Tab-separated table of C-alpha atoms in Angstrom:
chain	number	residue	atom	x	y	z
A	1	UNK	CA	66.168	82.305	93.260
A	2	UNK	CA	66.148	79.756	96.479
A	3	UNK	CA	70.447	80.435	96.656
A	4	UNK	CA	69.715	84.108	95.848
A	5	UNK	CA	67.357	84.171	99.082
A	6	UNK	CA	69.518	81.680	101.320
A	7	UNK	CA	72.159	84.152	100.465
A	8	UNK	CA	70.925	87.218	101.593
A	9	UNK	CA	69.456	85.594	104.892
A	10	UNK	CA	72.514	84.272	105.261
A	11	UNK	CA	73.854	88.245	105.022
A	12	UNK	CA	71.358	89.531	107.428
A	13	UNK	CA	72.571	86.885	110.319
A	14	UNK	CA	69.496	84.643	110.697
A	15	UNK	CA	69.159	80.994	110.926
A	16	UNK	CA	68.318	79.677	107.902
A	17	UNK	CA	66.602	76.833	108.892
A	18	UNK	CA	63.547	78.370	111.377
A	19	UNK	CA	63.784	81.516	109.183
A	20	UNK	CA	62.117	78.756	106.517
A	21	UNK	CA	58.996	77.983	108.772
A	22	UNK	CA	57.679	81.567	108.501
A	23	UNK	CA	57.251	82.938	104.997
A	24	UNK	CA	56.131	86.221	106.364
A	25	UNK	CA	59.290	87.215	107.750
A	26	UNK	CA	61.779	85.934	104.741
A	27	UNK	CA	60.510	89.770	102.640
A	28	UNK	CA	62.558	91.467	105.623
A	29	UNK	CA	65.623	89.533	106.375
A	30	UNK	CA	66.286	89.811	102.601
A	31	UNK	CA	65.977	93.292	102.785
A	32	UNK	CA	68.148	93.400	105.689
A	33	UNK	CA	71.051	90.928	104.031
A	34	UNK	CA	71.129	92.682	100.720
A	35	UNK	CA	71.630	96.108	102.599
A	36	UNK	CA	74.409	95.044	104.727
A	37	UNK	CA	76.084	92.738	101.405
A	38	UNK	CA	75.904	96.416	99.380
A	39	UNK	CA	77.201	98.046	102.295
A	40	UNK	CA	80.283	95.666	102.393
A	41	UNK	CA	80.429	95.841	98.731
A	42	UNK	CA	80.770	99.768	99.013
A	43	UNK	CA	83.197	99.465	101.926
A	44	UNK	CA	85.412	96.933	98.843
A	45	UNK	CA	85.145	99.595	96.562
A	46	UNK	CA	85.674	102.297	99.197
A	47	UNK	CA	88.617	100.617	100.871
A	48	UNK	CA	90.623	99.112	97.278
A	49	UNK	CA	90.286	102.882	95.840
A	50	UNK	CA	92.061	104.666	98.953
A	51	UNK	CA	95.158	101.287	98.801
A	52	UNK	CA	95.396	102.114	95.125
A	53	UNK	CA	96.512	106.032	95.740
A	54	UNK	CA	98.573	104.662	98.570
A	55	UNK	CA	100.629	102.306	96.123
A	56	UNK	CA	100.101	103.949	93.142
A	57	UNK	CA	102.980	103.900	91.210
A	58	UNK	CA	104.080	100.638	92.358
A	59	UNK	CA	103.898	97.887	89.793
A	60	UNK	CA	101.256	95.655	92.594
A	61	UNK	CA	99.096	98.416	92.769
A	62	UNK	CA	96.333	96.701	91.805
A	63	UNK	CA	96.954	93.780	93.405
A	64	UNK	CA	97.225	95.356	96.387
A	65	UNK	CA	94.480	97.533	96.141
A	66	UNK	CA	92.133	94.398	95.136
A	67	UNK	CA	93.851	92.706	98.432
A	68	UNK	CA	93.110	95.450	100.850
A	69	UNK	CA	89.336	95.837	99.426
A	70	UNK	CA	88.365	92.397	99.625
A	71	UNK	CA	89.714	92.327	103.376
A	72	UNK	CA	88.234	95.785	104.068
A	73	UNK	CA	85.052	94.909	102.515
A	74	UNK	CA	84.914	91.531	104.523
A	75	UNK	CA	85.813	93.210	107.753
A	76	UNK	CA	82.386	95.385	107.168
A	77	UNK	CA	80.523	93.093	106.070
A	78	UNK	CA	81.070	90.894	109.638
A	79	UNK	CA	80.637	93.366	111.696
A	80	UNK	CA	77.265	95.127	109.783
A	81	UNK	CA	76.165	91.202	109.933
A	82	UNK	CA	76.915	91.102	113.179
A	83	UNK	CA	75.682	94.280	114.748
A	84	UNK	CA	72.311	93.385	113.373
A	85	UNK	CA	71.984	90.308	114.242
A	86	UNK	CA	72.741	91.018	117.769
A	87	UNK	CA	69.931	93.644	118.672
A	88	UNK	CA	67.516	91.256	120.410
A	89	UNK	CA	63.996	91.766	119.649
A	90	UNK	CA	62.675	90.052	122.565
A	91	UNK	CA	63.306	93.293	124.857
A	92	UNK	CA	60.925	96.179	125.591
A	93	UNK	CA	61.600	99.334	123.285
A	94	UNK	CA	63.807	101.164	125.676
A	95	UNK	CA	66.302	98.077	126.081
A	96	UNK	CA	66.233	97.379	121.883
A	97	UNK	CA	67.490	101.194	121.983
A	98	UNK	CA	70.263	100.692	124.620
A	99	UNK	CA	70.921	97.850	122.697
A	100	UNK	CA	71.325	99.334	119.356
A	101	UNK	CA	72.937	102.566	120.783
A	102	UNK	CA	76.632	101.661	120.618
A	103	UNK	CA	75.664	99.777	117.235
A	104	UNK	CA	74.422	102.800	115.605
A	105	UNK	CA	77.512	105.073	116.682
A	106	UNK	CA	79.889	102.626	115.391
A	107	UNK	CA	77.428	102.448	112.084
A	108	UNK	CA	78.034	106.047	112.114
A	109	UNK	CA	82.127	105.675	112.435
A	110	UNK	CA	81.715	102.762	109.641
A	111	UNK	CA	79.440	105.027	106.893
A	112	UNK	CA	81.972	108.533	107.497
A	113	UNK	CA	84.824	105.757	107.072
A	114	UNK	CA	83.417	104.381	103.827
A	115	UNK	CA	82.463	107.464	102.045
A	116	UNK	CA	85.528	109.434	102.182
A	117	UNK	CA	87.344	107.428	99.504
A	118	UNK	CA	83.709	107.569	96.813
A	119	UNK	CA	83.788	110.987	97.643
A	120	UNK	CA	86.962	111.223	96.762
A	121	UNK	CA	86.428	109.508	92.942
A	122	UNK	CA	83.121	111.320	93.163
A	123	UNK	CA	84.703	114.974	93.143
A	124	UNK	CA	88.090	113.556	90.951
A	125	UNK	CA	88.071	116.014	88.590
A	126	UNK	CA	87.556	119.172	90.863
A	127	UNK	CA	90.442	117.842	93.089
A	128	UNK	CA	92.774	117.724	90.052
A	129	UNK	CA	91.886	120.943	89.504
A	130	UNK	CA	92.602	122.142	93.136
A	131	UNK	CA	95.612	119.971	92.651
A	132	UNK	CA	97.146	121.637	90.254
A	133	UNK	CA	96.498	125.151	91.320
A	134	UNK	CA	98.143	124.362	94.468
A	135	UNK	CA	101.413	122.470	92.847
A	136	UNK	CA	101.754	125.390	91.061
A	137	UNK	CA	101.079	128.152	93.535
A	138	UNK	CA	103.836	125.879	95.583
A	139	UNK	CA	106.235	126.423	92.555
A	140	UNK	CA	106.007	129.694	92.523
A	141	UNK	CA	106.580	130.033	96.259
A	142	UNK	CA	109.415	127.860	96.152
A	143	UNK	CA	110.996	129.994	92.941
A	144	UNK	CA	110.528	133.131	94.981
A	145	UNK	CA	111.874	131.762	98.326
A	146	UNK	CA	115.188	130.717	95.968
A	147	UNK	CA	115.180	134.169	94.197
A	148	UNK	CA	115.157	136.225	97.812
A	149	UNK	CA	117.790	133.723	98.851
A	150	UNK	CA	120.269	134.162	96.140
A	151	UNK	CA	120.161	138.098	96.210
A	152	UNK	CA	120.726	137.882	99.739
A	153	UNK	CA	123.467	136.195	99.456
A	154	UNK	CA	124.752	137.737	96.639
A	155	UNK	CA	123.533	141.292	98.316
A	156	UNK	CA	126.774	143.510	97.608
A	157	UNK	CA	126.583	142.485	93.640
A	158	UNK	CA	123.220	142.955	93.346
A	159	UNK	CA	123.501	146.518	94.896
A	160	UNK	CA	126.462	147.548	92.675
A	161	UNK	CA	124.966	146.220	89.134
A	162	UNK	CA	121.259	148.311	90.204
A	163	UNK	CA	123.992	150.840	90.253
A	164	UNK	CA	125.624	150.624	87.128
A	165	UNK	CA	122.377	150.218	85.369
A	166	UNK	CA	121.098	153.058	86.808
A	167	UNK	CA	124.101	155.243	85.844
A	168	UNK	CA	123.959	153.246	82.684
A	169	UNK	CA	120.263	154.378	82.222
A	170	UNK	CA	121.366	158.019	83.118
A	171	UNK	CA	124.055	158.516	80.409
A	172	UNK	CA	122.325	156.961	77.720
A	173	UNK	CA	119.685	159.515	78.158
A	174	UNK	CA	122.760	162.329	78.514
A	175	UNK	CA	124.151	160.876	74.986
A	176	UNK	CA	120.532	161.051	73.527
A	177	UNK	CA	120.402	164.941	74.410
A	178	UNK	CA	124.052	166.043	73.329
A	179	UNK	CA	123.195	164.447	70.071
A	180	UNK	CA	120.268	166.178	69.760
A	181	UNK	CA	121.607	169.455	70.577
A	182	UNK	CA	124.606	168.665	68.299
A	183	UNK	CA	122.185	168.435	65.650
A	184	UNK	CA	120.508	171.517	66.357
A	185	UNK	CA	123.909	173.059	65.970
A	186	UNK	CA	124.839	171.506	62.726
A	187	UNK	CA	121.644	172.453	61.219
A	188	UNK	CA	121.623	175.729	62.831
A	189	UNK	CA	118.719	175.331	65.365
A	190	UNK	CA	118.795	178.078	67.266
A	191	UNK	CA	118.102	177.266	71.020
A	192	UNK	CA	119.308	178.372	74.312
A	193	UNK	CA	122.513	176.306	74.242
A	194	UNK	CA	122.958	176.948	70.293
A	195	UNK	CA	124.487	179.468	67.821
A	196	UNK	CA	122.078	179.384	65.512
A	197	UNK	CA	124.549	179.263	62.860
A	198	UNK	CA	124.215	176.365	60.149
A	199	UNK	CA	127.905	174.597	59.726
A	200	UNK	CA	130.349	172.512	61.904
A	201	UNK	CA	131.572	174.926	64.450
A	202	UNK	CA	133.909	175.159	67.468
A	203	UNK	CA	130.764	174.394	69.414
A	204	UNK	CA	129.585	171.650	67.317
A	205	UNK	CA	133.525	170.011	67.591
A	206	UNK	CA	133.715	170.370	71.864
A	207	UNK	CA	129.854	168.824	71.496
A	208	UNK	CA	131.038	165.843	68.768
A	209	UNK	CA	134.175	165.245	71.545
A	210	UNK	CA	132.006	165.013	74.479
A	211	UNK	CA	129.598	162.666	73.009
A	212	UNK	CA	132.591	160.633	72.000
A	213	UNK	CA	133.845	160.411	75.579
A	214	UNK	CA	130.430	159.680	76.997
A	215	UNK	CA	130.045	156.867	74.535
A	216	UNK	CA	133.784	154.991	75.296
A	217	UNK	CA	132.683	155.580	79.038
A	218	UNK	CA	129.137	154.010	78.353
A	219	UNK	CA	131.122	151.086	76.035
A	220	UNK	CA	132.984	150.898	79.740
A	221	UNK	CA	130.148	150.837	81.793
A	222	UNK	CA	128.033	148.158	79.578
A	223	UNK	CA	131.212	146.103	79.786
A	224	UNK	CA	131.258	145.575	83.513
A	225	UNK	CA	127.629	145.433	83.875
A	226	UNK	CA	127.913	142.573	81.209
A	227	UNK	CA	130.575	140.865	83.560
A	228	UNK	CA	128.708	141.527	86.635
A	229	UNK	CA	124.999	140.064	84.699
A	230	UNK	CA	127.724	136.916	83.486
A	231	UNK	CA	129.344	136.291	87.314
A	232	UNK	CA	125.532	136.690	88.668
A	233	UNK	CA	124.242	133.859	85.785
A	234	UNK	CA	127.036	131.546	86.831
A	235	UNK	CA	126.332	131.780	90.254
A	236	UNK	CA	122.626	130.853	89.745
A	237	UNK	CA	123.796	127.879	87.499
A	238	UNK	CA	125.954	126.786	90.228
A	239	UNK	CA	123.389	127.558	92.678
A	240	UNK	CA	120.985	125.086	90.052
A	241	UNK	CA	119.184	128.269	90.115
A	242	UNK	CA	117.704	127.725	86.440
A	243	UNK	CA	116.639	123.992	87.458
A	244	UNK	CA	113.838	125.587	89.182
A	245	UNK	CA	110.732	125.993	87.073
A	246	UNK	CA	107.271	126.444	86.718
A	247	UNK	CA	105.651	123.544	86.067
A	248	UNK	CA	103.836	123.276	82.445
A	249	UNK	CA	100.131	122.061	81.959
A	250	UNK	CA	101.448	118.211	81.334
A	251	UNK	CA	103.539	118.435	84.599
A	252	UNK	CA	100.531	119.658	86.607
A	253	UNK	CA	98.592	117.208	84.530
A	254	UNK	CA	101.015	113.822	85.514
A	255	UNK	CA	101.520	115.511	89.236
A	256	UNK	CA	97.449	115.516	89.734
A	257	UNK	CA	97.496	112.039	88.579
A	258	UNK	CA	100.122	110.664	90.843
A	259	UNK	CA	98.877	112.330	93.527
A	260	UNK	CA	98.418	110.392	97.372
A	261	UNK	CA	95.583	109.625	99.180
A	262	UNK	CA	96.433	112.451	101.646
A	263	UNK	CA	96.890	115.160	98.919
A	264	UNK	CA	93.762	114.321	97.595
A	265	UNK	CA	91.792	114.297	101.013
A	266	UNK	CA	93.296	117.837	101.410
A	267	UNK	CA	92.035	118.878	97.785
A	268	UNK	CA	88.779	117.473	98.729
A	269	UNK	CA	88.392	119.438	101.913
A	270	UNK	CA	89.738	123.032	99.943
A	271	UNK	CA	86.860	122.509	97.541
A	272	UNK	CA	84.703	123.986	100.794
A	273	UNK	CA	86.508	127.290	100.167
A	274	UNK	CA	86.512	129.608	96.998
A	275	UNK	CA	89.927	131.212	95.635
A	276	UNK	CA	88.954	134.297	97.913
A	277	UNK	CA	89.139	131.811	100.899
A	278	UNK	CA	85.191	132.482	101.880
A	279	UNK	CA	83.397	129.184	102.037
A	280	UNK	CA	81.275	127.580	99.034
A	281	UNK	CA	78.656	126.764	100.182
A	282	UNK	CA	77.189	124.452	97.035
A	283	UNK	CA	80.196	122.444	97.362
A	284	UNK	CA	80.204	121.875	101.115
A	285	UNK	CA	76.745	120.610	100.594
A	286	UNK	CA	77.140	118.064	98.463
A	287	UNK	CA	80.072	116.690	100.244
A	288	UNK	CA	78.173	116.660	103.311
A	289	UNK	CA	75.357	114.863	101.725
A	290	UNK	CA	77.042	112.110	99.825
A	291	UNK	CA	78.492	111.343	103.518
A	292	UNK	CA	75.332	111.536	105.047
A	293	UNK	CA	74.097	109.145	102.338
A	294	UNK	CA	76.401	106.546	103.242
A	295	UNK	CA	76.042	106.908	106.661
A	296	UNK	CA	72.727	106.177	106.598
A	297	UNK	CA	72.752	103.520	104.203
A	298	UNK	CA	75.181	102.015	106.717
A	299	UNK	CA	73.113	102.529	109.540
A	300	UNK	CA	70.021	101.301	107.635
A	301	UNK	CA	70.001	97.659	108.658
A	302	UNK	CA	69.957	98.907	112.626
A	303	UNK	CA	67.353	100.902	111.578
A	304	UNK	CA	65.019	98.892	109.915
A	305	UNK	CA	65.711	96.219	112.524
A	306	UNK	CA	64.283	98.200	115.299
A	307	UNK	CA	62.060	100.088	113.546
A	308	UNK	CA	60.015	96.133	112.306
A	309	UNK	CA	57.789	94.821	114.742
A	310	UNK	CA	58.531	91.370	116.935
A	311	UNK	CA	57.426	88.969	114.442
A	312	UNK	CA	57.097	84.953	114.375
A	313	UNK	CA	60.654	84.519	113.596
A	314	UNK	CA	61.787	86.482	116.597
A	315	UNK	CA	59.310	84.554	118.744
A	316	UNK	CA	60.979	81.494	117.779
A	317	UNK	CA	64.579	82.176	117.734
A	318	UNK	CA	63.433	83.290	121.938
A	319	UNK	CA	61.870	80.347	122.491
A	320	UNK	CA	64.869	78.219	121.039
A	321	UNK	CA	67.265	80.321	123.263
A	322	UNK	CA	65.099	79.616	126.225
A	323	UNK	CA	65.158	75.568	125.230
A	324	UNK	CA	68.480	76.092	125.262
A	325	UNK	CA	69.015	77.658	127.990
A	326	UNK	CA	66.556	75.303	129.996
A	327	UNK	CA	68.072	72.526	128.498
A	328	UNK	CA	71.968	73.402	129.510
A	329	UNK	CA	70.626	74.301	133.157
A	330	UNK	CA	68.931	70.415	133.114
A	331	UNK	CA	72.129	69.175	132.010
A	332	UNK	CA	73.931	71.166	134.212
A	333	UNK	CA	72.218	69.839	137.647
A	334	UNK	CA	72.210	66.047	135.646
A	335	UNK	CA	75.872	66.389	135.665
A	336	UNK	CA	75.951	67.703	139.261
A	337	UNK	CA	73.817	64.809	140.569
A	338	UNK	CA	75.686	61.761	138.620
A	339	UNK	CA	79.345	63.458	140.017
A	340	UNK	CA	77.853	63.464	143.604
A	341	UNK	CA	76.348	59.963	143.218
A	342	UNK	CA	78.923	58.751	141.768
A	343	UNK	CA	81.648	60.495	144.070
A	344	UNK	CA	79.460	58.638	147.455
A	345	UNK	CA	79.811	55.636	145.754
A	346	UNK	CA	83.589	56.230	145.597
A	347	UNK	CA	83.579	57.510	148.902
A	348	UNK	CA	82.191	54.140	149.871
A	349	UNK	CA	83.865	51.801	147.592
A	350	UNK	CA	86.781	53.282	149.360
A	351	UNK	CA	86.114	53.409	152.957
A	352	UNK	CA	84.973	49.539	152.860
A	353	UNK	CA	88.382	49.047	151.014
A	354	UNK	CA	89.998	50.124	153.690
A	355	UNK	CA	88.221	48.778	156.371
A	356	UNK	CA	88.777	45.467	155.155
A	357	UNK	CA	92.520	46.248	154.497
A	358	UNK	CA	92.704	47.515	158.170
A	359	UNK	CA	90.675	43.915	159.577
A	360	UNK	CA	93.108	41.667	157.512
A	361	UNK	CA	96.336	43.409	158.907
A	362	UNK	CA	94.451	42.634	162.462
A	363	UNK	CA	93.719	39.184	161.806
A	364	UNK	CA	97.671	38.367	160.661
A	365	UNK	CA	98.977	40.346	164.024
A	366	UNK	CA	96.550	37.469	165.599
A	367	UNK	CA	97.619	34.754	164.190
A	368	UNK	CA	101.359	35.525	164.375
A	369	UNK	CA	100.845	36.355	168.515
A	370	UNK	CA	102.324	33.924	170.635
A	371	UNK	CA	100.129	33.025	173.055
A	372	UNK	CA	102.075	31.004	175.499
A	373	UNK	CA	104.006	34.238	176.900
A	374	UNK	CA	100.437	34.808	178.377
């Protein structure tokens, strides 16, 4: 339990050793480490799952992923550690706030940062979903984009077999009514374009004739729109018109799952809107508030820092800095005074030097005068 408790102060930034001396404050600075180790352990988790949908796929996927997170999670962890350690408890309210301003905002940046990617595994089925309504809705655009494409092109064909089938259409219909009124004949129906007389007559013949010549000119007509329907097929196989499907329920299915880390953050963001495009409003909610969770659990620690009253601990760690401080400014003008002491004595060391140096060069000059010349 001892490591368990070292480890945690350790997390929240404190030293150890006076932390020891005041059993009253060690309840909060655990609090404060294990909050800012989850938060970097979130911030892992957060950070591994977005590298995995960046090299998913790849056969070091997970490696990767388990790379990035520990780094990511590390990177959070330092700075939550050190953002709370820095607020300075020794200042009146209003400083502690202008202290902890900057420290929050960036808490903020860290906790919108980290919660994306949960949310993300959070709302993974619904963003399949989305997914796969949108590859397929894509599909279908792309299908219709190559359809209005190819009978552009292929304008003048497309025109002339609408009209063959059209004048298909109408004598088809032509042959269905001079067979019926050749059977009215035959069976002597009388109407308004019949004899009424029962038999094969001269009417019945000129009918049997037409119908036959309608019939070799429909046999004609089928034929070329057969042609035209075969030149217009071969044209979208060269075109690789026929290539272009929608996608079945396992395509969607293995398209969702290979999906990027930016397809899904768009997925994620169109769960806001219905089908209808108006906004749902359940949805948006519970987005916002799992990111509002995690930003304040990041911003906790701050929070609970300024929020705790100046105890012993924070007492102590002042005084220490003020020792310090004292202490360095002692040494400081110790340092001063030996380098001037010891910089006259130089000064002196060097001027007698030289004074002697000067009296022995006039002492030679002396001896070496000659006199007599006098």
């Amino acid at each position: 339990m001892d490591k368990i408790n070292r480890f945690f102060w350790f997390c929240s930034g404190v030293h150890i050793e006076t932390l020891e001396n005041y059993p009253t404050e060690q309840n909060r600075y655990f609090g404060i480490g294990a909050t800012i180790f989850f938060t970097g352990l979130f911030a892992a988790l957060s950070g591994g799952y977005a590298m995995y949908f960046v090299f998913k796929g790849d056969d070091f996927a997970v490696f990767f992923a388990i790379l990035f997170g520990l780094i990511w999670g590390a990177a959070i962890f330092n700075m939550d550690r050190y953002i709370v350690s820095s607020i300075n408890k020794s200042g009146s309210t209003g400083k502690q706030l202008l202290q902890a301003t900057p420290r929050i905002l960036l808490a903020i940046m860290i906790g919108i940062v980290i919660s994306r990617p949960l949310e993300l595994k959070i709302f993974d089925k619904e963003i399949k979903d989305r997914l796969k309504v949108s590859y397929l809705k894509a599909q279908r655009d792309k299908i219709d984009t190559l359809n209005a494409s190819f009978q552009s092109k292929y304008k003048v064909e497309f025109g002339r077999l609408v009209e063959q089938i059209a004048e298909r259409d109408s004598l088809e219909s032509d042959i269905k009514v001079s067979r019926k009124k050749l059977n009215f004949e035959i069976f002597g129906n009388k109407t308004t374009e019949t004899s009424g007389v029962m038999g094969y007559g001269p009417y019945a013949k000129r009918k049997e004739v037409e119908i036959k010549e309608r019939t070799e000119a429909l046999d004609t007509l089928n034929a070329k729109i057969n042609y035209a329907q075969t030149f217009i097929d071969n044209r979208k196989q060269f075109d690789r018109m026929f290539s272009e499907k929608l996608y079945t329920n396992k395509q969607q299915d293995s398209l969702a799952n290979v999906a990027g880390f930016a397809d899904r953050n768009w997925a994620l963001g169109q769960l806001k809107k219905n089908a209808n495009g108006t906004a749902d409003s359940n949805t948006d909610l519970a987005v916002t508030f799992i990111g509002l969770l995690f930003i304040f659990f990041e911003c906790l620690p701050v929070f609970v820092k300024l929020m705790s009253q100046r105890g012993p601990y924070d007492y102590a760690i002042a005084d220490g800095d003020e020792v310090s401080i004292h202490r360095s400014k002692k040494d400081k003008n110790f340092n001063v005074e030996v380098t001037d002491n010891v910089q006259e004595t130089r000064v002196e060391a060097e001027t007698t030097k030289r004074k002697e140096i000067v009296k022995g060069s006039a002492y030679r000059d002396l001896e070496r005068y000659d006199w007599d010349k006098e």
